One Martini backbone bead per residue (centre of mass of N, CA, C, O) as a GRO file, in nm:
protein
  293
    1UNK     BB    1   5.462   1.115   2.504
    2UNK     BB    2   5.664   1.009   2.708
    3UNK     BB    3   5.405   0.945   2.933
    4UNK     BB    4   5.259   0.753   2.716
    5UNK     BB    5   5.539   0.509   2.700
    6UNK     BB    6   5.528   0.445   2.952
    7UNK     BB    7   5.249   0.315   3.008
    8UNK     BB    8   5.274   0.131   2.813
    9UNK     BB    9   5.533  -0.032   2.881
   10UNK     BB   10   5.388  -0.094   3.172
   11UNK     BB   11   5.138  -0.227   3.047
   12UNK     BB   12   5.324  -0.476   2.917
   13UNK     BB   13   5.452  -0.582   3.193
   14UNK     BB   14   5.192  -0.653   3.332
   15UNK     BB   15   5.084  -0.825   3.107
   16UNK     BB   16   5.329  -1.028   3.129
   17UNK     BB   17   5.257  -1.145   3.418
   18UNK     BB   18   4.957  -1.222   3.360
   19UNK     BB   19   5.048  -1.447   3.139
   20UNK     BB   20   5.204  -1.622   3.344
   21UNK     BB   21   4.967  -1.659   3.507
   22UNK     BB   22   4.736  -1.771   3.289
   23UNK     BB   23   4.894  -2.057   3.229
   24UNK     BB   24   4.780  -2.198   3.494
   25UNK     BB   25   4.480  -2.209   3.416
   26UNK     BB   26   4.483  -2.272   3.102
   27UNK     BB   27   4.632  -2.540   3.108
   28UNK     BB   28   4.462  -2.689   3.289
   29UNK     BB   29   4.187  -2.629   3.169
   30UNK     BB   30   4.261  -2.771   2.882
   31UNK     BB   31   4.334  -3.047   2.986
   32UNK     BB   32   4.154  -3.099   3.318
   33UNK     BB   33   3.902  -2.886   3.324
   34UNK     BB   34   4.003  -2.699   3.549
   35UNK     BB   35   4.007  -2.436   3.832
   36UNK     BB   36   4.282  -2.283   3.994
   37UNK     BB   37   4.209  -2.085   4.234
   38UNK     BB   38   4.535  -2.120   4.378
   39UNK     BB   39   4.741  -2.013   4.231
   40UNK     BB   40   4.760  -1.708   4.328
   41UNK     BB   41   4.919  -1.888   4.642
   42UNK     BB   42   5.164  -1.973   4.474
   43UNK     BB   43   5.282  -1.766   4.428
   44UNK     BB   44   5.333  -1.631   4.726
   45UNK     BB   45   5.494  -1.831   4.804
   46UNK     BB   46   5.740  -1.820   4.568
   47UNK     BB   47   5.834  -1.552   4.691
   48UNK     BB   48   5.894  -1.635   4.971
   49UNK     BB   49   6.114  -1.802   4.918
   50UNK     BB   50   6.273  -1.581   4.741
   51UNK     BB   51   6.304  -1.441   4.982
   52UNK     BB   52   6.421  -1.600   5.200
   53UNK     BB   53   6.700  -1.709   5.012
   54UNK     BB   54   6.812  -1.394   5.033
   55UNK     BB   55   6.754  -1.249   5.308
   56UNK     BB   56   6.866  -1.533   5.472
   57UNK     BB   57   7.068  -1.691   5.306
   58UNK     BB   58   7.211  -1.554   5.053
   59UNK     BB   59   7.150  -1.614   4.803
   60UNK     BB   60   7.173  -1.662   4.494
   61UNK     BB   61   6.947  -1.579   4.268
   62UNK     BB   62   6.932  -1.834   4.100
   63UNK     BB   63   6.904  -2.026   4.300
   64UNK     BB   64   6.635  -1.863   4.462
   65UNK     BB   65   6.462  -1.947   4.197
   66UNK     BB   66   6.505  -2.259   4.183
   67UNK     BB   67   6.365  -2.295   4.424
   68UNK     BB   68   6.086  -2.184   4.390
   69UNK     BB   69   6.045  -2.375   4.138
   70UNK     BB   70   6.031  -2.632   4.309
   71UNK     BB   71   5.829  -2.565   4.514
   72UNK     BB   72   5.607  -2.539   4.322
   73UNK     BB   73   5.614  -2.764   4.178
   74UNK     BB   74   5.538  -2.947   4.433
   75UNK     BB   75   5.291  -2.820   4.526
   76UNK     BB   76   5.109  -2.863   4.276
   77UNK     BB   77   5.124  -3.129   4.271
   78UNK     BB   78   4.996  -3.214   4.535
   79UNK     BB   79   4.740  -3.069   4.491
   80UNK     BB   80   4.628  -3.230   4.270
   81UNK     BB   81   4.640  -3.491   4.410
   82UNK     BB   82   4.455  -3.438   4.702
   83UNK     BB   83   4.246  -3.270   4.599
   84UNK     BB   84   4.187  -3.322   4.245
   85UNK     BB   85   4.171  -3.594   4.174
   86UNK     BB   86   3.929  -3.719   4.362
   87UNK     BB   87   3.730  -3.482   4.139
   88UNK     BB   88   3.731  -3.589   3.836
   89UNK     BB   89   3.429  -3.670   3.828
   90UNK     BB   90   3.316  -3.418   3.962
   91UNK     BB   91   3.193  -3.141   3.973
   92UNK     BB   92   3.285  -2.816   3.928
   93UNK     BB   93   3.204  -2.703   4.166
   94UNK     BB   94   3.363  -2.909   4.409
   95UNK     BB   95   3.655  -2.801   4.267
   96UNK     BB   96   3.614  -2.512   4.334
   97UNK     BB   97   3.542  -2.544   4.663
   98UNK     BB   98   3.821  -2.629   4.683
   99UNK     BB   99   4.010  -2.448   4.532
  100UNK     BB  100   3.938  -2.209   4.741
  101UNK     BB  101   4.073  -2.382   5.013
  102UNK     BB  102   4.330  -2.409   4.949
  103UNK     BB  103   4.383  -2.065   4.937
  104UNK     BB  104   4.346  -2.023   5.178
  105UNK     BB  105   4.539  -2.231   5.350
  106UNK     BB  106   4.808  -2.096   5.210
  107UNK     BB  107   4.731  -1.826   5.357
  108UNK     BB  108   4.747  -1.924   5.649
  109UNK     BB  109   5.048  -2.037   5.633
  110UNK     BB  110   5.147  -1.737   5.542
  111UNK     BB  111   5.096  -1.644   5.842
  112UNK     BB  112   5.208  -1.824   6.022
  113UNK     BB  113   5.514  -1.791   5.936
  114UNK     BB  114   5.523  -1.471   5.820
  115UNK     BB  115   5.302  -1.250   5.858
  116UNK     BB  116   5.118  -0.968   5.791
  117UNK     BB  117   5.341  -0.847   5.718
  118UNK     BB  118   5.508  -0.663   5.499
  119UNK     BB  119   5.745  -0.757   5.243
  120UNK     BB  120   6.066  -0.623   5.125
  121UNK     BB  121   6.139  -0.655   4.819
  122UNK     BB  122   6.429  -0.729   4.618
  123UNK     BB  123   6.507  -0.715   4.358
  124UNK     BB  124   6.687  -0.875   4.096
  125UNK     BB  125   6.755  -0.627   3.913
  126UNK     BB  126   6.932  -0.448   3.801
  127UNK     BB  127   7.027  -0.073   3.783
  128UNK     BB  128   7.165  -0.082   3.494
  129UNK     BB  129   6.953  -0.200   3.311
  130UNK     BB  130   6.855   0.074   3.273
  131UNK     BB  131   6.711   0.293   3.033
  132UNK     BB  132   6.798   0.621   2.875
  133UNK     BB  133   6.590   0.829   2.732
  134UNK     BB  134   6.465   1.116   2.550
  135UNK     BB  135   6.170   0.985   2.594
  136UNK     BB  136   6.236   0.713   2.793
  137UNK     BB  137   6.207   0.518   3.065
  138UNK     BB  138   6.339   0.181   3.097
  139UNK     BB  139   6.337  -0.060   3.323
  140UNK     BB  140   6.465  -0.324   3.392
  141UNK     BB  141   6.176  -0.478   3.474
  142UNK     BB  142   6.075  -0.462   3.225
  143UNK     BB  143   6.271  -0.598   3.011
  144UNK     BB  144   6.291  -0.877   3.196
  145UNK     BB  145   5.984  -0.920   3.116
  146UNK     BB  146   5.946  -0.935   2.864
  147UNK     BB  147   6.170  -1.136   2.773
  148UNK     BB  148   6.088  -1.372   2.958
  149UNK     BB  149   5.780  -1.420   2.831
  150UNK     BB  150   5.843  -1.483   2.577
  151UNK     BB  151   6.052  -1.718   2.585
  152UNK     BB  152   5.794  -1.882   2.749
  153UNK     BB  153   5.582  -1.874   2.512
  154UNK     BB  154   5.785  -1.996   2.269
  155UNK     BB  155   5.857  -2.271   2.486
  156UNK     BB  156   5.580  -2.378   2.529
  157UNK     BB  157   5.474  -2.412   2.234
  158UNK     BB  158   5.710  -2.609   2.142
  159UNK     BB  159   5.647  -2.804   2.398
  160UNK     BB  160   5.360  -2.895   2.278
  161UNK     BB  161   5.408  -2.955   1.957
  162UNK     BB  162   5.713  -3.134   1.954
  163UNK     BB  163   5.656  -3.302   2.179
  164UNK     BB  164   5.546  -3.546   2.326
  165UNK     BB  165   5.443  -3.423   2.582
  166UNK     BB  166   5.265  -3.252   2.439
  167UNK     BB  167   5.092  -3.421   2.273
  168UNK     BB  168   4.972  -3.564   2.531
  169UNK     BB  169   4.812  -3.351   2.604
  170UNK     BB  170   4.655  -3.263   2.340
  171UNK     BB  171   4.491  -3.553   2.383
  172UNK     BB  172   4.379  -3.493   2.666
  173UNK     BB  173   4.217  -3.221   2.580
  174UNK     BB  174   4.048  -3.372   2.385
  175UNK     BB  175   4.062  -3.732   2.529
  176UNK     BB  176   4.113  -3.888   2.760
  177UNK     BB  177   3.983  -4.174   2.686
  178UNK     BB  178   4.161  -4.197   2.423
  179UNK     BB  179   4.441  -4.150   2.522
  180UNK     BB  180   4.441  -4.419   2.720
  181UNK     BB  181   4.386  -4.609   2.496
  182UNK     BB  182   4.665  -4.491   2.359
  183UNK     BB  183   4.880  -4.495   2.616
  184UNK     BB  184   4.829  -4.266   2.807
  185UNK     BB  185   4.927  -4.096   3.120
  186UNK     BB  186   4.692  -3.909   3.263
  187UNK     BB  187   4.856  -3.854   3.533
  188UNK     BB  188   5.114  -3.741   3.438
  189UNK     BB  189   5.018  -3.527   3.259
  190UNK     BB  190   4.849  -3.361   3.452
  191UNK     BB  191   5.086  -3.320   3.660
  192UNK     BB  192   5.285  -3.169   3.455
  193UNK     BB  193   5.108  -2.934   3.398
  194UNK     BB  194   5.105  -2.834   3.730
  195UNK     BB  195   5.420  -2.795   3.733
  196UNK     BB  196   5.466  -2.591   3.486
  197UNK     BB  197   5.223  -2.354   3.637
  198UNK     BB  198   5.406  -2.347   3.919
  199UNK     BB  199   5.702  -2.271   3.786
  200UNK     BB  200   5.567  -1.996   3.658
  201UNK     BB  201   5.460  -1.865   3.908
  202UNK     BB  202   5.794  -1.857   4.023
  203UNK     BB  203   5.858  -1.623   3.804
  204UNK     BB  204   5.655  -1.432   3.846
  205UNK     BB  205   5.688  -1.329   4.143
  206UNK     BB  206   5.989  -1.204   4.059
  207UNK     BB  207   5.826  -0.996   3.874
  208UNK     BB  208   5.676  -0.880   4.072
  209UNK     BB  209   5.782  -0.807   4.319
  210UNK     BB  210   6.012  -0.593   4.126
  211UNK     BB  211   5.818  -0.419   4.066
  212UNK     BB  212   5.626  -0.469   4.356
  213UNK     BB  213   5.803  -0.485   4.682
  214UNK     BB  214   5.570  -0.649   4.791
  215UNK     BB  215   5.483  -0.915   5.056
  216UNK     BB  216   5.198  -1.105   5.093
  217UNK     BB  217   4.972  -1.347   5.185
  218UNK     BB  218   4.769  -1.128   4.928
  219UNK     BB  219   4.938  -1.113   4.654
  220UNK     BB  220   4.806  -1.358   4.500
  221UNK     BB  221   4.513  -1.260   4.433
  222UNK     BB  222   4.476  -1.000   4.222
  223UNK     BB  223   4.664  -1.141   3.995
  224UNK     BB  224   4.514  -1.367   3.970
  225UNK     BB  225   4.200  -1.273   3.891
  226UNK     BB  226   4.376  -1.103   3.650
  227UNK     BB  227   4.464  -1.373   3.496
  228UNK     BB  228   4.225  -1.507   3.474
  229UNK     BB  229   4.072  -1.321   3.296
  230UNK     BB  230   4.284  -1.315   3.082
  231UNK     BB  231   4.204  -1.604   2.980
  232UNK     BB  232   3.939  -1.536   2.908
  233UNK     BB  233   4.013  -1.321   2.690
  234UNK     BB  234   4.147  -1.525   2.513
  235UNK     BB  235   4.129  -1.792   2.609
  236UNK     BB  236   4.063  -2.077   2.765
  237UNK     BB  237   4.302  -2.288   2.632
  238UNK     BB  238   4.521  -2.152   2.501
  239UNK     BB  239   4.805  -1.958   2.504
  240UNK     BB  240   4.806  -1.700   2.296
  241UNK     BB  241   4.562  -1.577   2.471
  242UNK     BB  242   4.742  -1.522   2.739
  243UNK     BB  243   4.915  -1.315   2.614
  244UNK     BB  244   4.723  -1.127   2.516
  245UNK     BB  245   4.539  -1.083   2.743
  246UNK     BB  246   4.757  -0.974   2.934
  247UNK     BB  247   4.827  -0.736   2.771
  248UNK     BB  248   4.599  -0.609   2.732
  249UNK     BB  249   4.517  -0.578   3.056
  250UNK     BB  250   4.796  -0.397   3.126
  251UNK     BB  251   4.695  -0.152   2.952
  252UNK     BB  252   4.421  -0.061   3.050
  253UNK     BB  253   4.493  -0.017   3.336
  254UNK     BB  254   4.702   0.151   3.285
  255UNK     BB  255   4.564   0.380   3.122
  256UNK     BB  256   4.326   0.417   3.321
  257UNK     BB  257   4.468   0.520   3.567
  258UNK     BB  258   4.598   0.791   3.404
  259UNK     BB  259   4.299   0.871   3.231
  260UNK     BB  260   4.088   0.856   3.475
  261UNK     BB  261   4.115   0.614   3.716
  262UNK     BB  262   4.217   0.442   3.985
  263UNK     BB  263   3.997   0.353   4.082
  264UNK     BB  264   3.833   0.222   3.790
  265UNK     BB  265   4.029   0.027   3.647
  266UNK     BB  266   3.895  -0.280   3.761
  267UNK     BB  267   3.624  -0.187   3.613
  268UNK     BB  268   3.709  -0.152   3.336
  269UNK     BB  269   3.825  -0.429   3.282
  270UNK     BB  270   3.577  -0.580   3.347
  271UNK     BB  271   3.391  -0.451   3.125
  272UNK     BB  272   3.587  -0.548   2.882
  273UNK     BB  273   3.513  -0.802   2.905
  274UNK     BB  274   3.236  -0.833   2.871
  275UNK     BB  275   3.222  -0.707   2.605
  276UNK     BB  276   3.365  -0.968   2.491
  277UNK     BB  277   3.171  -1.163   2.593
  278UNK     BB  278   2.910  -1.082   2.415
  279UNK     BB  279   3.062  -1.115   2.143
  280UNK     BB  280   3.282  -1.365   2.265
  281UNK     BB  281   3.266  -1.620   2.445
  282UNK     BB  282   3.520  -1.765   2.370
  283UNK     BB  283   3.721  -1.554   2.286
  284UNK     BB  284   3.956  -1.438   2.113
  285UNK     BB  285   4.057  -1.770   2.086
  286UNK     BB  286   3.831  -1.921   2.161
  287UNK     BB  287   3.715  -2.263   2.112
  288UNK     BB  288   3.397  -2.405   2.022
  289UNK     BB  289   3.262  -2.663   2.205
  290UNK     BB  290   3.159  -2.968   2.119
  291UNK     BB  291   2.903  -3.184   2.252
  292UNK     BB  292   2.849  -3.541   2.254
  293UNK     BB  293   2.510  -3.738   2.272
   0.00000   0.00000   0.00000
């Protein structure tokens, strides 16, 4: 019993990773219907500069962190200037492989500065932090992924409804041309909105790399892939189903791992997308958009 609710434990905590990082596909597609399949090499980013800062500079943790998320922020916006805003118009193909170029892009230039060798990120959590009680010890950094996720995406939602700029998202997500008719600007919607999930990416990368202490080039692929994934199990262009879709795929992959087999973990999350996929096209929450012709 005691390692059935580690596992599951772990695969909420893994889940919630997986959400924050969802939420800046869910976010962008809802709002600017791109894919930013680069994403998750800003998340990658986002770590080694919080690398950098602890372990080159010994900045203080708050610090460190609050630099990454500025940083990501500024990547964020920029390539949507550079890259995406141009394409806003051409086909979602062009988008796509612009959007694939980016993160070769991003990935060669974290090889040319910090090198193909994985650095070992340390913690962030302190070590008291960590829980332990006679049925399952609970880990600092499972505690501080599952709070600091509900946190980010109970603010995330009020920040969407009740806020001007939130209004303003959901009205450009609705009909760009009648929101600008309406006097909103598109385009610093759209900036806001890429900053907003550029700078949840470097809150990701400290919770995945504190969770997984390894750091190379290659760190945001695989959890871009399977965080693209959770939006899309969730629905994409959700908020609430980017964090569903996100804990159900950390529970099944630590699920799988532990009970069936740690090689088809990756194999079993698609698996059962597709099966989701199959029942439900547009995932657990996400809304059939009718297109008027």
């Amino acid at each position: 019993m005691s390692s059935f609710l580690s596992y599951v434990l772990s695969g909420i905590s893994l889940g919630s990773i997986y959400a924050l990082i969802a939420l800046g596909y869910t976010m962008v597609y809802g709002i600017a219907k791109m894919l930013n399949f680069a994403h998750g090499d800003v998340i990658m980013i986002g770590g080694y500069i919080v690398y950098t800062a602890l372990s080159t500079y010994h900045f203080p943790v708050w610090i460190s962190i609050i630099s990454g998320m500025l940083s990501c922020i500024i990547i964020g916006v920029v390539i949507e200037k550079v890259a995406y805003k141009p394409l806003r118009n051409t086909s979602p193909l062009t988008v796509l492989i612009t959007a694939i170029g980016v993160s070769y892009l991003l990935q060669n230039i974290a090889l040319l500065i910090f090198g193909s060798a994985a650095k070992s990120f340390t913690s962030v959590v302190p070590k008291e932090w960590t829980i332990k009680t006679s049925f399952v010890t609970i880990s600092g950094e499972t505690i501080v992924t599952i709070v600091v996720t509900v946190i980010i995406m109970i603010a995330l939602t009020l920040f969407v409804n009740k806020t001007k700029t939130g209004k303003a998202m959901r009205a450009v997500s609705e009909d760009k041309g009648a929101a600008q008719l309406m006097g909103i600007n598109v385009n610093k919607t759209i900036s806001i909105t890429f900053a907003i999930g550029s700078g949840l990416a470097a809150v990701a990368a400290v919770l995945l790399c504190s969770t997984y202490p390894l750091l190379s080039p290659y760190t945001g692929a695989m959890p871009g892939i399977k965080a693209f994934t959770a939006a899309v199990f969730g629905g994409i262009g959700s908020i609430p189903g980017a964090m569903i879709g996100g804990i159900v795929l950390g529970l099944i992959e630590c699920l799988s791992k532990a009970y069936i087999s740690s090689q088809l973990s990756d194999a079993i999350v698609f698996a059962v997308l597709i099966i989701i996929l199959l029942v439900k096209p547009t995932g657990l929450l996400g809304k059939k958009i009718n297109e008027k012709v």
